[in-house]
Amino acid sequence: MNTGLRLSALRLTALVLMAVMGVLSGCATPNALVEIKGQALYRERIALPADAKVIVQLLDVSKMDVPAIVMAERVQQGAAIPAPFSFAMGSDQFQPGHSYAIGARIMLGDKLLFINTHAYPIDLNATEPMTILLEKVGD
C-alpha cells in the first residue's frame, strides 16, 4: 500500500509540473519583430554609374576603439537614389545596453564614392523611416 501512495504522489507531482509548464508556456510571448527602414541619399545632382552599388549595414557600435559588428547588410546593385532599405529582425537579436546604428556607402568596384559622415543611431522603438545622408568622397 505504501508503494501505491508513492506512485500516486509521483503522478500528482508530474501532473502539477505539466500544468505549471503549460501555463508558463502559454504566457510566453513570441519574439517581437523590430523593423528598421529608411532611405539612403546624397545631395549632388549626378546619376550613379550603372555598376555602382549601395551598401547599407545594421551595425552594433557598442564597443569603443574596435570596428563595429555588422549584424545585417543590404546591397543594391545599380540602385537609384534615394535607395530604400529595410531590416526586420527579432528583438532578441538586440542586447540591452548595446548601441546600434546604420552605416551606408556607395561603391564603384573597390572605389568608395559616397559614405555617411554622421552617426545614425537606431531607436528600436521608432516607427518612422530613417534618412541617411551620404557625402561625396574626394577624388
GROMACS .gro file of C-alpha atoms in nm:
model
  139
    1MET     CA    1   0.000   0.000   0.000
    2ASN     CA    2   0.289   0.232   0.076
    3THR     CA    3   0.419   0.181  -0.280
    4GLY     CA    4   0.076   0.272  -0.420
    5LEU     CA    5   0.075   0.602  -0.227
    6ARG     CA    6   0.423   0.690  -0.354
    7LEU     CA    7   0.318   0.615  -0.710
    8SER     CA    8   0.008   0.834  -0.671
    9ALA     CA    9   0.218   1.116  -0.522
   10LEU     CA   10   0.463   1.092  -0.816
   11ARG     CA   11   0.175   1.101  -1.065
   12LEU     CA   12   0.024   1.402  -0.889
   13THR     CA   13   0.361   1.581  -0.886
   14ALA     CA   14   0.407   1.507  -1.257
   15LEU     CA   15   0.058   1.640  -1.335
   16VAL     CA   16   0.120   1.957  -1.135
   17LEU     CA   17   0.453   2.015  -1.311
   18MET     CA   18   0.293   1.961  -1.651
   19ALA     CA   19   0.016   2.206  -1.564
   20VAL     CA   20   0.265   2.469  -1.447
   21MET     CA   21   0.472   2.425  -1.765
   22GLY     CA   22   0.159   2.458  -1.975
   23VAL     CA   23   0.061   2.780  -1.800
   24LEU     CA   24   0.413   2.924  -1.831
   25SER     CA   25   0.444   2.838  -2.198
   26GLY     CA   26   0.102   2.986  -2.261
   27CYS     CA   27   0.218   3.314  -2.104
   28ALA     CA   28   0.529   3.337  -2.318
   29THR     CA   29   0.504   3.594  -2.595
   30PRO     CA   30   0.655   3.532  -2.935
   31ASN     CA   31   0.972   3.720  -3.023
   32ALA     CA   32   0.869   4.071  -3.131
   33LEU     CA   33   0.985   4.182  -3.473
   34VAL     CA   34   1.192   4.500  -3.499
   35GLU     CA   35   1.175   4.671  -3.838
   36ILE     CA   36   1.431   4.937  -3.926
   37LYS     CA   37   1.362   5.110  -4.254
   38GLY     CA   38   1.457   5.420  -4.442
   39GLN     CA   39   1.644   5.552  -4.741
   40ALA     CA   40   2.000   5.648  -4.828
   41LEU     CA   41   2.054   5.950  -5.050
   42TYR     CA   42   2.302   6.221  -5.149
   43ARG     CA   43   2.253   6.587  -5.242
   44GLU     CA   44   2.461   6.602  -5.560
   45ARG     CA   45   2.261   6.606  -5.881
   46ILE     CA   46   2.453   6.328  -6.051
   47ALA     CA   47   2.349   5.983  -6.162
   48LEU     CA   48   2.526   5.676  -6.032
   49PRO     CA   49   2.716   5.459  -6.279
   50ALA     CA   50   2.513   5.150  -6.370
   51ASP     CA   51   2.756   4.917  -6.190
   52ALA     CA   52   2.770   5.118  -5.865
   53LYS     CA   53   2.628   4.950  -5.557
   54VAL     CA   54   2.464   5.092  -5.247
   55ILE     CA   55   2.558   4.910  -4.927
   56VAL     CA   56   2.355   4.968  -4.610
   57GLN     CA   57   2.454   4.797  -4.286
   58LEU     CA   58   2.292   4.749  -3.948
   59LEU     CA   59   2.578   4.785  -3.700
   60ASP     CA   60   2.640   4.713  -3.334
   61VAL     CA   61   2.855   5.012  -3.234
   62SER     CA   62   2.871   4.938  -2.862
   63LYS     CA   63   3.243   4.879  -2.828
   64MET     CA   64   3.486   5.168  -2.842
   65ASP     CA   65   3.811   5.152  -3.039
   66VAL     CA   66   3.711   4.841  -3.236
   67PRO     CA   67   3.529   4.807  -3.568
   68ALA     CA   68   3.151   4.789  -3.548
   69ILE     CA   69   2.990   4.446  -3.574
   70VAL     CA   70   2.783   4.406  -3.891
   71MET     CA   71   2.452   4.249  -3.787
   72ALA     CA   72   2.286   4.269  -4.129
   73GLU     CA   73   2.364   4.410  -4.472
   74ARG     CA   74   2.169   4.507  -4.784
   75VAL     CA   75   2.346   4.550  -5.118
   76GLN     CA   76   2.164   4.710  -5.411
   77GLN     CA   77   2.345   4.682  -5.743
   78GLY     CA   78   2.283   4.974  -5.979
   79ALA     CA   79   2.031   5.119  -5.736
   80ALA     CA   80   1.881   5.459  -5.798
   81ILE     CA   81   1.892   5.728  -5.533
   82PRO     CA   82   1.719   5.752  -5.295
   83ALA     CA   83   1.791   5.388  -5.216
   84PRO     CA   84   1.533   5.236  -4.980
   85PHE     CA   85   1.641   4.983  -4.718
   86SER     CA   86   1.469   4.767  -4.462
   87PHE     CA   87   1.588   4.529  -4.191
   88ALA     CA   88   1.349   4.304  -3.997
   89MET     CA   89   1.496   4.115  -3.703
   90GLY     CA   90   1.374   3.954  -3.385
   91SER     CA   91   1.405   4.175  -3.079
   92ASP     CA   92   1.616   3.902  -2.916
   93GLN     CA   93   1.894   3.989  -3.164
   94PHE     CA   94   1.945   4.321  -2.982
   95GLN     CA   95   2.120   4.316  -2.646
   96PRO     CA   96   2.019   4.552  -2.363
   97GLY     CA   97   2.276   4.826  -2.312
   98HIS     CA   98   2.418   4.800  -2.665
   99SER     CA   99   2.412   5.081  -2.920
  100TYR     CA  100   2.311   5.028  -3.282
  101ALA     CA  101   2.346   5.243  -3.593
  102ILE     CA  102   2.302   5.242  -3.969
  103GLY     CA  103   2.603   5.284  -4.195
  104ALA     CA  104   2.580   5.333  -4.570
  105ARG     CA  105   2.813   5.381  -4.863
  106ILE     CA  106   2.817   5.370  -5.241
  107MET     CA  107   3.095   5.175  -5.411
  108LEU     CA  108   3.209   5.152  -5.771
  109GLY     CA  109   3.416   4.836  -5.776
  110ASP     CA  110   3.672   4.891  -5.499
  111LYS     CA  111   3.638   5.270  -5.512
  112LEU     CA  112   3.436   5.449  -5.244
  113LEU     CA  113   3.213   5.718  -5.399
  114PHE     CA  114   2.984   5.822  -5.110
  115ILE     CA  115   2.965   5.747  -4.738
  116ASN     CA  116   2.771   5.866  -4.434
  117THR     CA  117   2.985   6.103  -4.226
  118HIS     CA  118   2.738   6.147  -3.940
  119ALA     CA  119   2.619   5.886  -3.693
  120TYR     CA  120   2.270   5.747  -3.748
  121PRO     CA  121   2.176   5.575  -3.420
  122ILE     CA  122   1.883   5.339  -3.415
  123ASP     CA  123   1.588   5.380  -3.180
  124LEU     CA  124   1.446   5.027  -3.160
  125ASN     CA  125   1.104   5.168  -3.067
  126ALA     CA  126   1.083   5.417  -3.356
  127THR     CA  127   0.840   5.358  -3.639
  128GLU     CA  128   0.941   5.649  -3.861
  129PRO     CA  129   1.174   5.574  -4.156
  130MET     CA  130   1.533   5.697  -4.134
  131THR     CA  131   1.707   5.918  -4.389
  132ILE     CA  132   2.079   5.854  -4.426
  133LEU     CA  133   2.265   6.138  -4.597
  134LEU     CA  134   2.575   6.031  -4.788
  135GLU     CA  135   2.867   6.265  -4.861
  136LYS     CA  136   3.078   6.251  -5.176
  137VAL     CA  137   3.431   6.129  -5.121
  138GLY     CA  138   3.706   6.350  -5.269
  139ASP     CA  139   3.875   6.230  -5.586
   0.00000   0.00000   0.00000
